[in-house]
Amino acid sequence: MNIKSAPLSSLGSTPSNSSASSTSNLAGDASSNVSSGIDVCGQLQPSIIAPPPRKNPPKFEENNHNDGYEKVIVRQRGEENRTRLTDSQVLDELKRIVNGGNPYNKYKLEQKIGVGASGTVYTARIIHGEDEGQIVAVKRMAFKSQPKKEMLLTEIKVMQQYQHPNIVNYRESYLVEEDDLWVIMDYLEGGNLTDVVVKTELDEGQIAAILKECLKALNFLHNRSIIHRDIKSDNVLLGLDGSVKLTDFGFCAQIQPGSKRNTMVGTPYWMCPEIVNKARYNYKVDIWSLGIMALEMIDGEPPYLHETPLKAIYLIAQNGKPEIKQKEKLSKEFVHLIDRCLCVNPEERADTCELLEHPFIKQAKPLSALVPYIKAVKDLKDQ
């Protein structure tokens, strides 16, 4: 399977990746999304390797985000002229779309599984209703202290309105005393893709399988004029059945067909040149980030990870397409797919329709091939 062999017991304690976003363990049961044919890969024990530690990048001291990789939000001049909601208007709209009642009457918080810039994520048990006993994920946020309240409103609306097998399933939300915001989603026990990328070495068939599932989610979103704007391994969640789901819509935007944005948002190491160069952009930004995530699955980290966020932004603007470090070890199909994702000119960059038909994606293994790796990494974390 092109995996470096090393016994699990020899790993010891592998440093966890603090880059995990606050939603790193949110997801749902999507067994119906697993390929029906289970091949022998699903029955093999994966070999786990201990790569060089994935160091935490330095923080942006200029802002208050503290969830690992800094998520930059810089409003550029020339942003679309549209009326922005006041905090009071956002609150009124939020109260309109959330559920009524007290979430404590239905959910019992159990374990803290993530802390990010916008809030804290817990597992919770349903204590009342037809799903009693089921475990879900709860993201709690102090609404009044959120710097970008309208983006939070957009996140909830997008999750409410759009369901897809490759997008984490939204259940409901509550606003307690106009400040304590609960967003309840399905829980994926497999954690995020970052853990698998850092602790294992995936082969091309497995990488293709993950990219294929992400592309299906992006195709769904882009066809509805939604840009995710924060594609990275931290925001790809895995089920113990091999399911792959996109999460964290905190930076998503819904645009008019044919229009573009120029707000600088996202995580610097996955940003595309047009964003860092303050140019106007569209859904092609997600394709670039997906290409960087492909490099991440090869190397265990994105390009420039050991640079400061500002230096990384400079290097992206200066260098354009990053180097493929292990190019000679990759198939020509994989190299071509990366090249199509990382075209500096967004007009020449591939879209989801092209990539879903790409020869490399056609080589994707069944999702069952991911299961041993997901379970092995989970067991390692649970030790």
Coordinates of C-alpha atoms in Angstrom, one line a residue:
M1 CA 0.0 0.0 0.0
N2 CA 3.1 2.3 -0.3
I3 CA 3.1 2.6 3.5
K4 CA 6.2 2.7 5.6
S5 CA 6.1 -0.2 7.9
A6 CA 6.5 0.4 11.7
P7 CA 4.7 -1.4 14.5
L8 CA 2.1 0.6 16.3
S9 CA 3.7 -0.1 19.6
S10 CA 6.9 1.6 18.5
L11 CA 5.3 4.9 18.0
G12 CA 5.1 6.0 21.6
S13 CA 3.3 9.3 22.1
T14 CA 3.1 11.2 18.9
P15 CA 2.5 14.9 19.3
S16 CA -1.0 15.8 18.4
N17 CA -1.6 18.6 15.9
S18 CA -2.8 21.7 17.6
S19 CA -4.0 23.0 14.3
A20 CA -7.2 21.1 14.6
S21 CA -10.1 23.4 14.3
S22 CA -12.7 23.7 17.0
T23 CA -15.0 21.4 15.0
S24 CA -12.4 18.7 14.6
N25 CA -14.7 15.9 15.8
L26 CA -18.0 17.0 14.4
A27 CA -19.7 14.7 12.0
G28 CA -22.4 12.1 11.4
D29 CA -23.1 8.5 10.5
A30 CA -22.9 8.3 6.8
S31 CA -22.5 4.5 6.3
S32 CA -24.8 4.8 3.2
N33 CA -22.0 6.9 1.7
V34 CA -19.4 4.1 1.8
S35 CA -18.7 2.3 -1.4
S36 CA -20.7 -0.9 -1.5
G37 CA -17.8 -3.1 -2.6
I38 CA -15.4 -3.8 0.3
D39 CA -12.0 -4.7 -0.9
V40 CA -9.2 -6.4 0.9
C41 CA -7.7 -3.0 1.9
G42 CA -10.4 -2.7 4.5
Q43 CA -9.1 -5.8 6.3
L44 CA -5.4 -4.9 6.4
Q45 CA -3.8 -3.5 9.4
P46 CA -2.3 -0.1 8.5
S47 CA 1.3 0.7 9.3
I48 CA 1.7 3.9 11.2
I49 CA 4.8 6.0 10.9
A50 CA 6.2 8.7 13.1
P51 CA 7.0 11.7 10.8
P52 CA 8.8 14.8 12.0
P53 CA 6.6 16.7 14.4
R54 CA 4.2 19.1 12.7
K55 CA 5.2 22.2 14.5
N56 CA 2.7 24.8 15.6
P57 CA 3.0 28.0 13.4
P58 CA 3.6 31.2 15.3
K59 CA 0.6 33.2 16.1
F60 CA -0.6 36.5 14.6
E61 CA -0.1 38.7 17.7
E62 CA -2.2 41.4 16.0
N63 CA -5.5 39.5 16.4
N64 CA -7.3 37.4 19.0
H65 CA -7.6 34.1 17.1
N66 CA -5.9 31.3 19.0
D67 CA -6.9 28.0 17.3
G68 CA -3.6 27.0 15.9
Y69 CA -3.4 28.3 12.3
E70 CA -4.4 31.9 12.2
K71 CA -7.6 32.6 10.3
V72 CA -7.1 36.0 8.8
I73 CA -10.1 38.3 8.3
V74 CA -9.0 41.6 6.7
R75 CA -11.7 43.7 5.0
Q76 CA -10.3 45.1 1.7
R77 CA -11.4 48.3 0.1
G78 CA -13.6 47.6 -2.9
E79 CA -15.6 44.8 -1.2
E80 CA -19.1 44.4 -2.7
N81 CA -21.4 47.3 -1.9
R82 CA -24.1 45.7 0.2
T83 CA -25.9 46.6 3.3
R84 CA -24.4 44.9 6.3
L85 CA -26.5 43.9 9.3
T86 CA -26.1 45.6 12.6
D87 CA -25.4 43.4 15.6
S88 CA -29.0 44.0 16.7
Q89 CA -30.3 42.9 13.3
V90 CA -28.1 39.8 13.4
L91 CA -29.4 38.9 16.9
D92 CA -33.0 39.3 15.7
E93 CA -32.5 37.1 12.7
L94 CA -30.6 34.5 14.8
K95 CA -33.5 34.3 17.3
R96 CA -35.8 33.8 14.4
I97 CA -33.9 30.8 13.0
V98 CA -32.9 28.9 16.1
N99 CA -35.0 26.5 18.1
G100 CA -37.0 27.6 21.1
G101 CA -36.6 26.1 24.5
N102 CA -33.6 25.2 26.7
P103 CA -31.0 22.8 25.3
Y104 CA -30.2 21.5 28.8
N105 CA -33.5 19.8 28.8
K106 CA -32.5 17.7 25.8
Y107 CA -28.7 17.4 25.9
K108 CA -26.1 16.5 28.6
L109 CA -22.7 17.9 27.8
E110 CA -20.0 15.2 28.4
Q111 CA -16.5 15.8 27.0
K112 CA -14.7 18.9 25.7
I113 CA -13.2 17.9 22.3
G114 CA -12.1 21.2 20.9
V115 CA -11.4 24.8 21.6
G116 CA -11.2 27.4 18.9
A117 CA -11.4 31.1 18.3
S118 CA -15.1 31.2 18.1
G119 CA -16.1 28.7 20.8
T120 CA -15.8 25.3 22.4
V121 CA -16.9 21.9 21.1
Y122 CA -18.3 19.2 23.3
T123 CA -19.7 15.7 22.9
A124 CA -23.2 15.5 24.4
R125 CA -25.7 12.8 25.0
I126 CA -29.3 13.2 24.1
I127 CA -31.3 12.6 27.3
H128 CA -34.8 13.2 26.0
G129 CA -36.7 12.2 22.8
E130 CA -36.7 9.5 20.2
D131 CA -32.9 9.7 19.9
E132 CA -32.2 9.3 23.6
G133 CA -28.8 8.0 24.3
Q134 CA -27.2 9.1 21.0
I135 CA -24.0 11.1 21.0
V136 CA -23.9 14.4 19.2
A137 CA -21.4 17.3 18.9
V138 CA -22.2 20.7 20.4
K139 CA -20.4 23.9 19.5
R140 CA -21.0 26.5 22.1
M141 CA -20.2 30.2 21.4
A142 CA -20.6 33.4 23.3
F143 CA -22.6 35.3 20.7
K144 CA -22.0 38.8 22.2
S145 CA -18.2 38.4 22.0
Q146 CA -18.1 37.2 18.4
P147 CA -16.3 39.8 16.3
K148 CA -18.0 38.7 13.0
K149 CA -21.6 38.0 14.1
E150 CA -23.0 38.1 10.5
M151 CA -20.6 35.4 9.4
L152 CA -21.8 33.2 12.2
L153 CA -25.4 33.8 11.0
T154 CA -24.4 32.8 7.5
E155 CA -22.7 29.7 8.8
I156 CA -25.9 28.5 10.5
K157 CA -28.1 29.4 7.6
V158 CA -26.0 27.5 5.1
M159 CA -25.9 24.4 7.3
Q160 CA -29.7 24.6 7.9
Q161 CA -30.5 24.9 4.2
Y162 CA -28.1 22.5 2.5
Q163 CA -27.6 18.9 3.4
H164 CA -25.3 16.5 1.5
P165 CA -23.7 13.1 2.3
N166 CA -20.3 14.8 2.3
I167 CA -21.2 17.7 4.6
V168 CA -21.4 17.4 8.3
N169 CA -25.1 17.1 9.3
Y170 CA -26.6 20.1 11.1
R171 CA -29.3 19.1 13.7
E172 CA -30.5 22.2 15.5
S173 CA -29.4 25.3 17.4
Y174 CA -30.4 27.2 20.5
L175 CA -29.7 30.7 21.8
V176 CA -29.8 30.9 25.6
E177 CA -30.4 34.3 27.2
E178 CA -29.3 36.0 23.9
D179 CA -25.7 35.0 24.3
D180 CA -25.0 31.3 24.8
L181 CA -25.3 29.9 21.3
W182 CA -25.5 26.1 20.8
V183 CA -25.1 24.5 17.4
I184 CA -25.8 20.8 17.4
M185 CA -24.3 18.5 14.7
D186 CA -23.7 14.9 14.2
Y187 CA -20.6 13.5 15.7
L188 CA -17.9 11.7 13.8
E189 CA -15.8 9.4 16.0
G190 CA -12.9 9.2 13.5
G191 CA -11.8 12.8 14.1
N192 CA -10.3 15.0 11.5
L193 CA -8.1 14.3 8.5
T194 CA -5.2 16.1 10.0
D195 CA -4.7 13.3 12.6
V196 CA -4.5 10.7 9.8
V197 CA -2.2 12.9 7.6
V198 CA 0.2 13.5 10.5
K199 CA 0.4 10.0 11.8
T200 CA 0.1 7.8 8.7
E201 CA 1.2 7.7 5.1
L202 CA -1.7 7.3 2.7
D203 CA -1.2 5.8 -0.7
E204 CA -2.5 7.4 -3.9
G205 CA -5.7 5.4 -4.0
Q206 CA -6.6 6.5 -0.5
I207 CA -5.7 10.1 -1.2
A208 CA -7.9 10.0 -4.3
A209 CA -10.8 8.6 -2.3
I210 CA -10.6 11.5 0.2
L211 CA -10.2 14.1 -2.6
K212 CA -13.2 12.6 -4.4
E213 CA -15.5 13.0 -1.4
C214 CA -14.3 16.5 -0.8
L215 CA -14.9 17.4 -4.5
K216 CA -18.5 16.0 -4.3
A217 CA -19.1 18.4 -1.3
L218 CA -17.5 21.3 -3.1
N219 CA -19.4 20.6 -6.3
F220 CA -22.6 20.7 -4.4
L221 CA -21.7 24.0 -2.7
H222 CA -20.3 25.7 -5.8
N223 CA -23.4 24.8 -7.8
R224 CA -25.4 26.8 -5.2
S225 CA -23.0 29.8 -5.3
I226 CA -21.4 29.0 -2.0
I227 CA -17.7 29.3 -1.3
H228 CA -16.3 27.5 1.7
R229 CA -13.1 29.6 1.9
D230 CA -11.3 27.4 4.6
I231 CA -10.6 24.1 3.0
K232 CA -7.9 22.2 4.9
S233 CA -7.4 18.8 6.6
D234 CA -8.6 20.2 9.9
N235 CA -12.0 20.8 8.3
V236 CA -12.4 17.3 6.8
L237 CA -14.0 14.9 9.2
L238 CA -13.9 11.1 9.1
G239 CA -16.3 8.5 10.3
L240 CA -15.2 5.1 11.6
D241 CA -17.0 3.7 8.5
G242 CA -14.6 5.6 6.2
S243 CA -17.1 8.4 5.5
V244 CA -15.6 11.8 4.6
K245 CA -17.4 15.1 5.4
L246 CA -16.6 18.8 5.1
T247 CA -17.2 21.0 8.1
D248 CA -16.6 24.4 9.6
F249 CA -18.6 26.9 7.5
G250 CA -17.5 29.9 9.6
F251 CA -15.9 31.6 6.6
C252 CA -18.4 30.5 3.9
A253 CA -20.0 33.0 1.6
Q254 CA -22.9 32.9 -0.7
I255 CA -22.3 35.0 -3.8
Q256 CA -24.4 35.9 -6.8
P257 CA -23.5 33.8 -9.9
G258 CA -20.7 35.4 -11.8
S259 CA -19.8 37.8 -9.0
K260 CA -16.5 37.9 -7.0
R261 CA -15.3 38.8 -3.6
N262 CA -12.1 40.3 -2.2
T263 CA -12.4 39.8 1.5
M264 CA -9.2 38.3 2.9
V265 CA -10.4 35.3 4.9
G266 CA -9.2 31.8 5.6
T267 CA -6.1 30.1 6.9
P268 CA -2.8 31.6 5.4
Y269 CA -1.1 28.3 4.5
W270 CA -4.0 27.2 2.3
M271 CA -4.7 30.6 0.8
C272 CA -4.6 31.1 -3.0
P273 CA -2.5 33.8 -4.7
E274 CA -5.6 35.9 -5.7
I275 CA -6.6 36.2 -2.0
V276 CA -3.1 37.2 -0.7
N277 CA -2.7 39.6 -3.6
K278 CA -6.0 41.3 -2.7
A279 CA -7.6 40.5 -6.0
R280 CA -11.2 39.7 -6.5
Y281 CA -12.0 36.0 -6.4
N282 CA -14.7 33.4 -6.8
Y283 CA -15.2 29.7 -6.0
K284 CA -11.9 28.7 -7.5
V285 CA -10.2 29.6 -4.2
D286 CA -11.6 26.3 -2.8
I287 CA -9.9 24.4 -5.6
W288 CA -6.5 25.9 -4.8
S289 CA -6.9 25.0 -1.1
L290 CA -7.9 21.5 -2.1
G291 CA -4.6 21.3 -4.1
I292 CA -2.7 22.4 -1.0
M293 CA -4.5 19.8 1.0
A294 CA -3.3 17.2 -1.5
L295 CA 0.3 18.3 -0.9
E296 CA -0.5 18.1 2.8
M297 CA -1.5 14.4 2.4
I298 CA 1.8 13.7 0.7
D299 CA 4.1 15.6 3.0
G300 CA 2.2 15.6 6.3
E301 CA 1.9 19.4 6.3
P302 CA 1.1 22.3 3.9
P303 CA 3.9 24.4 2.3
Y304 CA 5.5 27.1 4.4
L305 CA 4.0 25.7 7.7
H306 CA 7.2 26.6 9.6
E307 CA 7.0 30.2 8.5
T308 CA 5.1 32.9 10.3
P309 CA 1.6 33.5 8.8
L310 CA 2.7 36.8 7.3
K311 CA 5.8 35.3 5.8
A312 CA 3.7 32.5 4.4
I313 CA 1.4 35.0 2.8
Y314 CA 4.4 36.8 1.3
L315 CA 5.8 33.5 -0.1
I316 CA 2.5 32.6 -1.7
A317 CA 2.3 36.0 -3.4
Q318 CA 5.9 35.8 -4.5
N319 CA 6.2 32.2 -5.6
G320 CA 2.7 31.3 -6.8
K321 CA 2.5 27.5 -7.1
P322 CA 4.5 25.8 -4.4
E323 CA 7.1 23.0 -5.1
I324 CA 5.9 19.4 -5.1
K325 CA 8.6 18.0 -2.9
Q326 CA 8.2 14.3 -3.8
K327 CA 7.3 14.7 -7.4
E328 CA 9.4 11.8 -8.6
K329 CA 7.5 9.4 -6.3
L330 CA 4.1 10.4 -7.6
S331 CA 2.1 9.1 -10.6
K332 CA 1.8 11.4 -13.5
E333 CA -1.9 11.5 -13.0
F334 CA -1.5 12.7 -9.4
V335 CA 1.0 15.4 -10.5
H336 CA -1.4 16.6 -13.2
L337 CA -4.3 16.8 -10.8
I338 CA -2.2 18.9 -8.4
D339 CA -1.1 21.1 -11.3
R340 CA -4.7 21.7 -12.3
C341 CA -5.6 22.7 -8.8
L342 CA -2.6 25.0 -8.3
C343 CA -2.8 27.1 -11.5
V344 CA -2.0 30.6 -10.3
N345 CA -4.4 32.1 -12.8
P346 CA -7.9 31.2 -11.4
E347 CA -9.4 31.4 -14.9
E348 CA -7.1 28.5 -15.9
R349 CA -7.6 26.5 -12.7
A350 CA -9.8 23.4 -12.8
D351 CA -13.3 23.3 -11.4
T352 CA -15.0 20.5 -9.5
C353 CA -16.7 19.1 -12.6
E354 CA -13.3 18.7 -14.4
L355 CA -11.6 17.2 -11.3
L356 CA -14.4 14.7 -10.6
E357 CA -13.7 13.2 -14.0
H358 CA -9.9 13.4 -13.7
P359 CA -8.0 10.1 -14.2
F360 CA -6.4 10.3 -10.8
I361 CA -9.8 10.6 -9.1
K362 CA -11.1 7.7 -11.1
Q363 CA -8.4 5.6 -9.3
A364 CA -9.9 6.2 -5.9
K365 CA -10.1 3.2 -3.6
P366 CA -13.3 2.3 -1.8
L367 CA -13.8 4.3 1.4
S368 CA -13.4 1.0 3.3
A369 CA -9.7 1.3 2.5
L370 CA -9.5 4.3 4.9
V371 CA -11.1 2.5 7.9
P372 CA -8.0 0.7 9.3
Y373 CA -6.1 4.0 9.3
I374 CA -8.9 6.0 10.9
K375 CA -9.3 3.3 13.6
A376 CA -5.6 3.0 14.2
V377 CA -5.1 6.7 14.7
K378 CA -8.2 6.9 17.0
D379 CA -6.8 4.1 19.1
L380 CA -3.5 5.9 19.3
K381 CA -5.2 9.1 20.5
D382 CA -7.2 7.1 23.0
Q383 CA -4.1 5.6 24.7

